Short mmCIF file of N, CA, C and O in Angstrom, two decimals:
data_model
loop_
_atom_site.label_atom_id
_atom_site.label_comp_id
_atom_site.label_asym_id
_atom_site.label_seq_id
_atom_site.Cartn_x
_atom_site.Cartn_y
_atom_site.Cartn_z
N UNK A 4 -54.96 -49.43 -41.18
CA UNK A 4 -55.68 -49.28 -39.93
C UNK A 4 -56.99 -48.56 -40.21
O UNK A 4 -57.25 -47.86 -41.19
N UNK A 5 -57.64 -48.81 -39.37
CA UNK A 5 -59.37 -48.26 -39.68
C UNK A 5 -59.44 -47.32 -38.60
O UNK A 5 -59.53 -47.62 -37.41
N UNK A 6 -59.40 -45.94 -39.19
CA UNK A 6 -59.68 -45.20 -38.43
C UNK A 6 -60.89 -44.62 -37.84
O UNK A 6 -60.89 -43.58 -37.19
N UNK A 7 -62.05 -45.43 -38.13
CA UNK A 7 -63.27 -45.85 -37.54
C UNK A 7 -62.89 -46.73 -36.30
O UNK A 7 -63.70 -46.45 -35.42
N UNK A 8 -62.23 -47.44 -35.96
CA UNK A 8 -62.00 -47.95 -34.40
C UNK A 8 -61.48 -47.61 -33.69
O UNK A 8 -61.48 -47.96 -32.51
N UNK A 9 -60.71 -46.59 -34.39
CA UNK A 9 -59.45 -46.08 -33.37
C UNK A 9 -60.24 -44.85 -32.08
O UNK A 9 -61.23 -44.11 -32.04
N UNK A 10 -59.30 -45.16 -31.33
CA UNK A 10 -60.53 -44.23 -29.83
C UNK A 10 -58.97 -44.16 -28.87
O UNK A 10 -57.81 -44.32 -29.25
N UNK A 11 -59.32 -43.96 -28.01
CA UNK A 11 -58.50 -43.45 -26.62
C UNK A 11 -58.29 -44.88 -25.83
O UNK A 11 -57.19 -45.33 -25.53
N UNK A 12 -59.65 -45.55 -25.52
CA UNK A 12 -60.12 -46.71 -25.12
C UNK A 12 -59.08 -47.83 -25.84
O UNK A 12 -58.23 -48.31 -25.09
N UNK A 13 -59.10 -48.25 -27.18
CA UNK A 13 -58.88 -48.77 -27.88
C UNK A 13 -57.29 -48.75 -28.27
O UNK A 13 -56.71 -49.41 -29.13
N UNK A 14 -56.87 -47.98 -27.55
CA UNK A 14 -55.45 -47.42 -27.64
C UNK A 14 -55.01 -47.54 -26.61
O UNK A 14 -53.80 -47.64 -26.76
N UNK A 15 -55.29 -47.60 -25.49
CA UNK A 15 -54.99 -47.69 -24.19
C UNK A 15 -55.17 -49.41 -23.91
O UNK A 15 -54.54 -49.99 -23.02
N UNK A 16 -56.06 -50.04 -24.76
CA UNK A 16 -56.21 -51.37 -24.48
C UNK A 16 -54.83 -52.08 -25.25
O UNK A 16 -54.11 -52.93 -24.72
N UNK A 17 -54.56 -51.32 -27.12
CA UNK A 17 -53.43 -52.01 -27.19
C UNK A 17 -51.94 -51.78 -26.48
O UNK A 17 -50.97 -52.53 -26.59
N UNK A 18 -52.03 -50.60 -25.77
CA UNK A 18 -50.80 -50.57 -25.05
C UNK A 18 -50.45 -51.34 -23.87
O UNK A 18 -49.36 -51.64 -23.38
N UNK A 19 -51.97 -51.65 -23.47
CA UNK A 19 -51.86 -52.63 -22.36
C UNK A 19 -51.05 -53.71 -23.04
O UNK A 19 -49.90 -53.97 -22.66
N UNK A 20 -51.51 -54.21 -23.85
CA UNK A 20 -51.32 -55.91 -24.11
C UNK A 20 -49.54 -55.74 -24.72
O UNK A 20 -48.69 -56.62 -24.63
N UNK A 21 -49.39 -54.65 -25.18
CA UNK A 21 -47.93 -54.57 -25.62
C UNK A 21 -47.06 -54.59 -24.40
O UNK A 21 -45.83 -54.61 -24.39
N UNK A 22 -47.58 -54.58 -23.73
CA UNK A 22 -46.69 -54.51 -21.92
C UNK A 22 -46.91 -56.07 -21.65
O UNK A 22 -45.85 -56.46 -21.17
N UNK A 23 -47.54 -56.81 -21.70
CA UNK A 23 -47.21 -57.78 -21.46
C UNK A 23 -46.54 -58.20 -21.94
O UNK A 23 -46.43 -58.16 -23.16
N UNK A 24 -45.32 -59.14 -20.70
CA UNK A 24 -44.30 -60.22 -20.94
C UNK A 24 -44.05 -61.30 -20.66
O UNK A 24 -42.84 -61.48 -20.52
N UNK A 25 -44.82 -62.37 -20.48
CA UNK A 25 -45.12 -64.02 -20.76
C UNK A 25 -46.05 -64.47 -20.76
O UNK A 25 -46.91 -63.83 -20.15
N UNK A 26 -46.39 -65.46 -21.23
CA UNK A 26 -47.33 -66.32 -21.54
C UNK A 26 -48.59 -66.37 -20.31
O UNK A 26 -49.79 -66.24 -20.54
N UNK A 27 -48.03 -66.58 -19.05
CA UNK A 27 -48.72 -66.59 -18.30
C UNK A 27 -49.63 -65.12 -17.67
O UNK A 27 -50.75 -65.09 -17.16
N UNK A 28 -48.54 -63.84 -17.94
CA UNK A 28 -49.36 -62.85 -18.16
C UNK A 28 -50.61 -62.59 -18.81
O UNK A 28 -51.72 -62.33 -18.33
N UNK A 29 -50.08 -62.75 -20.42
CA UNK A 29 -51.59 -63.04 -21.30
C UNK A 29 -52.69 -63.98 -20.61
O UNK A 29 -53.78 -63.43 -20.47
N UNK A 30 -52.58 -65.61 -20.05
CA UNK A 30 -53.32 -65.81 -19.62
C UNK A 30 -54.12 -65.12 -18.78
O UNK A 30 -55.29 -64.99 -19.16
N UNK A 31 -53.69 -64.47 -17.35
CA UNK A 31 -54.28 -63.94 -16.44
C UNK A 31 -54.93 -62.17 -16.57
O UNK A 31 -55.75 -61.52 -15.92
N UNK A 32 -53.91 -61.85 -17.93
CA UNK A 32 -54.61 -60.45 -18.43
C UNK A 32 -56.49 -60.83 -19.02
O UNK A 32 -57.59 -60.50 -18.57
N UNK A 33 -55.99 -61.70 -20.26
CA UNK A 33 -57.25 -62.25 -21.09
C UNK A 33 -58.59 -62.78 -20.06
O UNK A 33 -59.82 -62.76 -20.12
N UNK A 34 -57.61 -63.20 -19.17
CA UNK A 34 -58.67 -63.93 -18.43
C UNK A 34 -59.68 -63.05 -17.37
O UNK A 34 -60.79 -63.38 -16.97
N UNK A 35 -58.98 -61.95 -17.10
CA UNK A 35 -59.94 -60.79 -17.01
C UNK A 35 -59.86 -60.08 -17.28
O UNK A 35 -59.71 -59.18 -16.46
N UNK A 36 -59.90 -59.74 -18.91
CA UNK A 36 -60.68 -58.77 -19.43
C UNK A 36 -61.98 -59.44 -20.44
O UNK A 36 -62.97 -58.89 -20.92
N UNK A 37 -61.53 -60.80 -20.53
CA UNK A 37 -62.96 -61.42 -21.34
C UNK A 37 -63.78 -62.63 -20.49
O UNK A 37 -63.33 -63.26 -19.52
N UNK A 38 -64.89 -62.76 -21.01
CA UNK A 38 -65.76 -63.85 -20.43
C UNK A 38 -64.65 -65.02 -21.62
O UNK A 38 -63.96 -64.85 -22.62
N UNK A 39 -65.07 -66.24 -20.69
CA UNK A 39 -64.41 -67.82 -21.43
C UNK A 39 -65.15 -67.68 -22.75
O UNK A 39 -64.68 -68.10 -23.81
N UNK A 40 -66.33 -67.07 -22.66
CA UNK A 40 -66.59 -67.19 -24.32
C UNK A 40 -66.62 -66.32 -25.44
O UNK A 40 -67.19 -66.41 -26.53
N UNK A 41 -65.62 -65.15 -24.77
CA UNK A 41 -65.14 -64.28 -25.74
C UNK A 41 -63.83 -64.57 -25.94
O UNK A 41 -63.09 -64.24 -26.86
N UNK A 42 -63.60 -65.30 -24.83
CA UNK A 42 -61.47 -65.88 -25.26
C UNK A 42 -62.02 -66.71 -26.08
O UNK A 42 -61.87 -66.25 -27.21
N UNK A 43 -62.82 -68.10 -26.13
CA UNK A 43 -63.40 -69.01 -26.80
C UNK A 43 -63.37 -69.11 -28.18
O UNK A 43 -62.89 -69.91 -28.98
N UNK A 44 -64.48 -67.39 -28.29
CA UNK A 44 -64.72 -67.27 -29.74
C UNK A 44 -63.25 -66.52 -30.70
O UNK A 44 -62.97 -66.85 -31.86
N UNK A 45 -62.62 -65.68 -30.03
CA UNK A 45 -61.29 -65.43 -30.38
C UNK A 45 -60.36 -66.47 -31.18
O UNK A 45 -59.90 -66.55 -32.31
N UNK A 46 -60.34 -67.17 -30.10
CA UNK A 46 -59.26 -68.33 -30.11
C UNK A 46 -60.08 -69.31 -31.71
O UNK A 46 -59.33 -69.73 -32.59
N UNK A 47 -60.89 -69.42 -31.76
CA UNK A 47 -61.48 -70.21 -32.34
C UNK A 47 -61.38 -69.33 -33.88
O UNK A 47 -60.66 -69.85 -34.73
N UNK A 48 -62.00 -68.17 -34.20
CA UNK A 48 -61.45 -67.28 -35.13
C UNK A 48 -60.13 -67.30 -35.86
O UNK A 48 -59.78 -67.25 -37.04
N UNK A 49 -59.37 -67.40 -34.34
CA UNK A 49 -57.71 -67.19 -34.79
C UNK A 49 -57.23 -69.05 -35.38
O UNK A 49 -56.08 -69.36 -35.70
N UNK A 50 -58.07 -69.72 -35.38
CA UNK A 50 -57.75 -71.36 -35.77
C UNK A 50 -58.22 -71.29 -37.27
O UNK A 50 -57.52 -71.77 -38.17
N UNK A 51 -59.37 -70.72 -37.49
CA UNK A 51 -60.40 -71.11 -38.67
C UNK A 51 -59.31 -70.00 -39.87
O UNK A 51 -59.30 -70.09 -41.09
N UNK A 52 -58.72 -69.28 -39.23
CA UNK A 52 -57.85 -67.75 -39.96
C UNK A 52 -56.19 -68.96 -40.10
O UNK A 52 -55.39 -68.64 -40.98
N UNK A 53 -55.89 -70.06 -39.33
CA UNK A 53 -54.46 -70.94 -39.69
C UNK A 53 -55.13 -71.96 -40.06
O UNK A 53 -54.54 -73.00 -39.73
N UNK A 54 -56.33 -72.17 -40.72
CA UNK A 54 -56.65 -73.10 -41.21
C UNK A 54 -56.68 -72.60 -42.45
O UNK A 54 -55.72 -72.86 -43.17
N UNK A 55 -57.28 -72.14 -42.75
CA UNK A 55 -57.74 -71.35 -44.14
C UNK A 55 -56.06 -70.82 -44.61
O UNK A 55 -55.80 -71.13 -45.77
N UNK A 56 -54.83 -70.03 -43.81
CA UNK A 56 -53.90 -69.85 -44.31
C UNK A 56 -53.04 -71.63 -44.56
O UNK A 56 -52.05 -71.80 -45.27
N UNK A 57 -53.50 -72.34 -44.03
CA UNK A 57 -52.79 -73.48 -44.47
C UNK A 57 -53.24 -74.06 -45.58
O UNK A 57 -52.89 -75.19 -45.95
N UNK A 58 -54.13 -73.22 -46.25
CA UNK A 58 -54.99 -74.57 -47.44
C UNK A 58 -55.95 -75.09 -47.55
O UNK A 58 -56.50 -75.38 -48.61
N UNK A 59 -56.42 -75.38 -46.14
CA UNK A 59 -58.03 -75.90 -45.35
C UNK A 59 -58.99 -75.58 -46.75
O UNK A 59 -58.82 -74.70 -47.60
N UNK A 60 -59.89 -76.44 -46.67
CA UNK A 60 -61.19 -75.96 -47.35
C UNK A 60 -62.47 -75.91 -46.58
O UNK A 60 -62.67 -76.79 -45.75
N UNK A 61 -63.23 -75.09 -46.76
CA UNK A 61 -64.25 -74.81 -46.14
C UNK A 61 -64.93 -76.29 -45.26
O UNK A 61 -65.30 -76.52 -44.11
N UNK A 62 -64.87 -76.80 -46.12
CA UNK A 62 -65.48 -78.61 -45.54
C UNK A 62 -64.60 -78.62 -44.31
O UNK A 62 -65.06 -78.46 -43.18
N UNK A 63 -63.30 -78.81 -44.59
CA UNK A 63 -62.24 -79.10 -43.66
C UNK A 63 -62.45 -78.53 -42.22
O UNK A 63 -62.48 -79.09 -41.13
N UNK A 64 -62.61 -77.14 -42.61
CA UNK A 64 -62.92 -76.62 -41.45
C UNK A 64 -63.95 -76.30 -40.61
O UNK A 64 -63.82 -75.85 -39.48
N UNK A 65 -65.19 -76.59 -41.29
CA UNK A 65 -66.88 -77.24 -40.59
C UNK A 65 -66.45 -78.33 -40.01
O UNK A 65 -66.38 -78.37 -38.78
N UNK A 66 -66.13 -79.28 -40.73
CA UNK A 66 -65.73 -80.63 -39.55
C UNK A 66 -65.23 -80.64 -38.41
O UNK A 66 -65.68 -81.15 -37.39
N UNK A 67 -63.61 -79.69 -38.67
CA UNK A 67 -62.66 -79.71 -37.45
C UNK A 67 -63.45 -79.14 -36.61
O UNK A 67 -63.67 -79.68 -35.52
N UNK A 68 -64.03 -77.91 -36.95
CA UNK A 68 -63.93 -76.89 -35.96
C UNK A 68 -65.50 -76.32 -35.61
O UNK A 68 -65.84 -75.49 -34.76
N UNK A 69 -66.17 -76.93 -36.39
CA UNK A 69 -67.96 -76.52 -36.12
C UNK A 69 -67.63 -75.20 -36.74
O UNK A 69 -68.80 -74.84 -36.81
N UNK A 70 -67.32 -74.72 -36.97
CA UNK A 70 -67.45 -72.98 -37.58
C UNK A 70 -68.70 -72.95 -38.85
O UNK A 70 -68.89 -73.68 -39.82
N UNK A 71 -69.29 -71.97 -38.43
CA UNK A 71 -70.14 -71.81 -39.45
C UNK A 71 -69.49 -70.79 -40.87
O UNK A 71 -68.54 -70.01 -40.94
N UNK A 72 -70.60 -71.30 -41.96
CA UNK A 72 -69.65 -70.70 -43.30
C UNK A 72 -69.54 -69.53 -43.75
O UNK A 72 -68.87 -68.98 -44.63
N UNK A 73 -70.78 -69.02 -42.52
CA UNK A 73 -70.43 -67.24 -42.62
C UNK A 73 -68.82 -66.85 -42.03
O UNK A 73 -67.81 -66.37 -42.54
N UNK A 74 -69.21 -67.33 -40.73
CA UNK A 74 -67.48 -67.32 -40.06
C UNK A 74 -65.97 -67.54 -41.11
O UNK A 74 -65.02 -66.80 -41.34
N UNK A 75 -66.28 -68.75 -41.50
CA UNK A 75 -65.38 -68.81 -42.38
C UNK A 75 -64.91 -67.94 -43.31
O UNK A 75 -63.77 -67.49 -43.44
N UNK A 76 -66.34 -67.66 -44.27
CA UNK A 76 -66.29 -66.83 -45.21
C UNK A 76 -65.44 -65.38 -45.00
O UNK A 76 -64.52 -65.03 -45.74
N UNK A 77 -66.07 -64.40 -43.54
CA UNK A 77 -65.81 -63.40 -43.28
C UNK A 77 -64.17 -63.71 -42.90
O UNK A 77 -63.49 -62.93 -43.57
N UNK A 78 -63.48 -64.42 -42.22
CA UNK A 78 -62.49 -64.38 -41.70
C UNK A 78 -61.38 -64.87 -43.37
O UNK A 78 -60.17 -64.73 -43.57
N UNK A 79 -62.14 -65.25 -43.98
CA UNK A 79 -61.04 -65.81 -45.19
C UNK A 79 -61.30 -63.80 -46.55
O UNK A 79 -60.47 -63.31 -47.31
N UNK A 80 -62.21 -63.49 -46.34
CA UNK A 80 -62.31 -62.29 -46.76
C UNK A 80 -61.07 -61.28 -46.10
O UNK A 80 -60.42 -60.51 -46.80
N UNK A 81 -60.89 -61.42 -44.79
CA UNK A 81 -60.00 -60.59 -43.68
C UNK A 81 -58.38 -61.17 -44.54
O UNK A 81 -57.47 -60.37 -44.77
N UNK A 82 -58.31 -62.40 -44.83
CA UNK A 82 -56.90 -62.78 -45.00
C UNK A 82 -56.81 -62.74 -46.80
O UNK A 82 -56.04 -63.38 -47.52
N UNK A 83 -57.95 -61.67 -47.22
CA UNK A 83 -57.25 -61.42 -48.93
C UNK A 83 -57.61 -59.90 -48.91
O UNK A 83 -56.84 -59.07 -49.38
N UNK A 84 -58.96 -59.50 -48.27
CA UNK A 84 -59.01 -58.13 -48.65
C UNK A 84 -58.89 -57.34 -47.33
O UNK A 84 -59.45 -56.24 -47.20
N UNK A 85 -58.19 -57.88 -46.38
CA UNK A 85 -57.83 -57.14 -44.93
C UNK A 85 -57.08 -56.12 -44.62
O UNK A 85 -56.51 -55.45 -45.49
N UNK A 86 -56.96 -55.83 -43.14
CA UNK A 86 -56.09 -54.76 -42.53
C UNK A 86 -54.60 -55.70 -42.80
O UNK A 86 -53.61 -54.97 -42.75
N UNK A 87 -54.33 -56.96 -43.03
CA UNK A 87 -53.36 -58.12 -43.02
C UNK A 87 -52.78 -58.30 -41.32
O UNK A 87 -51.69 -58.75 -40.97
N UNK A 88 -53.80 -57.82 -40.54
CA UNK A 88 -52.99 -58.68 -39.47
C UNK A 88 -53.65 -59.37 -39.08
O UNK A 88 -54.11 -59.08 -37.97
N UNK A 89 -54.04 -60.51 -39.66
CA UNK A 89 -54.18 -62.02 -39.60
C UNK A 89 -53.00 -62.73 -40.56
O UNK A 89 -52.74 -63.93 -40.54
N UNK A 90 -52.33 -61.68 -41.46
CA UNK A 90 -51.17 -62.22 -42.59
C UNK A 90 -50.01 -62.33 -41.68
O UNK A 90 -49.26 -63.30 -41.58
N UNK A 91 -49.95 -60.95 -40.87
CA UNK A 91 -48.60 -61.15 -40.40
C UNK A 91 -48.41 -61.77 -39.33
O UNK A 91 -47.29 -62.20 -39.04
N UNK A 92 -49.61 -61.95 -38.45
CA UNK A 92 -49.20 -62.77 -37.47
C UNK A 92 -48.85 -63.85 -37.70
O UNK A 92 -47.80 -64.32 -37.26
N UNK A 93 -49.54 -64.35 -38.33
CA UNK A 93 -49.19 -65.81 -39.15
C UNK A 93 -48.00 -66.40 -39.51
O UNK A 93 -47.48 -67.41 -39.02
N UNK A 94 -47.52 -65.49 -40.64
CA UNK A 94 -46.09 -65.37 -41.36
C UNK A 94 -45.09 -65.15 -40.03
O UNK A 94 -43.93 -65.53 -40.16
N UNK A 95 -45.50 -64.55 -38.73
CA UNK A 95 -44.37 -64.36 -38.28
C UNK A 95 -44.39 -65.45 -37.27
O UNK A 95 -43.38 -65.66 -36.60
N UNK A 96 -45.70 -66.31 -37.07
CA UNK A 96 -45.35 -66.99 -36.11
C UNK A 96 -45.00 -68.58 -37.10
O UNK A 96 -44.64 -69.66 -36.64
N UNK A 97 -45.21 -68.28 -38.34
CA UNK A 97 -44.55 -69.75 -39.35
C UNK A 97 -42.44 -69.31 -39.18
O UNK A 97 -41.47 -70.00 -39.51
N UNK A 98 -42.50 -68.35 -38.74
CA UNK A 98 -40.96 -68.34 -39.32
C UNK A 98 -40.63 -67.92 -37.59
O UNK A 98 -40.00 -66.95 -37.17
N UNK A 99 -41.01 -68.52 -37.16
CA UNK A 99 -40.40 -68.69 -35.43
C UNK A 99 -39.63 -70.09 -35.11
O UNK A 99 -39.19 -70.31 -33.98
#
């Protein structure tokens, strides 16, 4: 954990989201606390991060997904020299 982000704010936001309990919650939580193009860019992050853990190659994933190769780059940096939770979410949602 980076204790450069950690705050009161930031702690209070993940306790929020740990209280949520279905799917449709998250929708209507996410949906106001971000603009469509901060869920957008999220969501899109969190694809280019199960692309890259599936094997994807950089090509692969400019095509699919328009992502630029900084994006890529930084988010495939996160899944070797990271906090690993882009590892475990992953791993835990492959073994669901």
């Amino acid at each position: 954990m980076n204790r450069k982000l950690q705050s009161d704010d930031i702690d209070a936001l993940y306790e929020a989201v740990s209280c949520i309990r279905t799917r449709e919650e998250f929708y209507n939580f996410f949906e106001d606390l971000c603009t469509i193009a901060e869920l957008q860019s999220l969501a899109h992050r969190f694809s280019v991060a199960k692309m890259l853990d599936d094997g994807c190659t950089y090509q692969d994933i400019i095509d699919k997904t328009g992502a630029s190769t900084a994006t890529i780059s930084r988010i495939n940096k996160c899944l070797g020299y990271g906090a690993d939770g882009y590892s475990v979410i992953l791993s835990r949602m492959k073994n669901k």
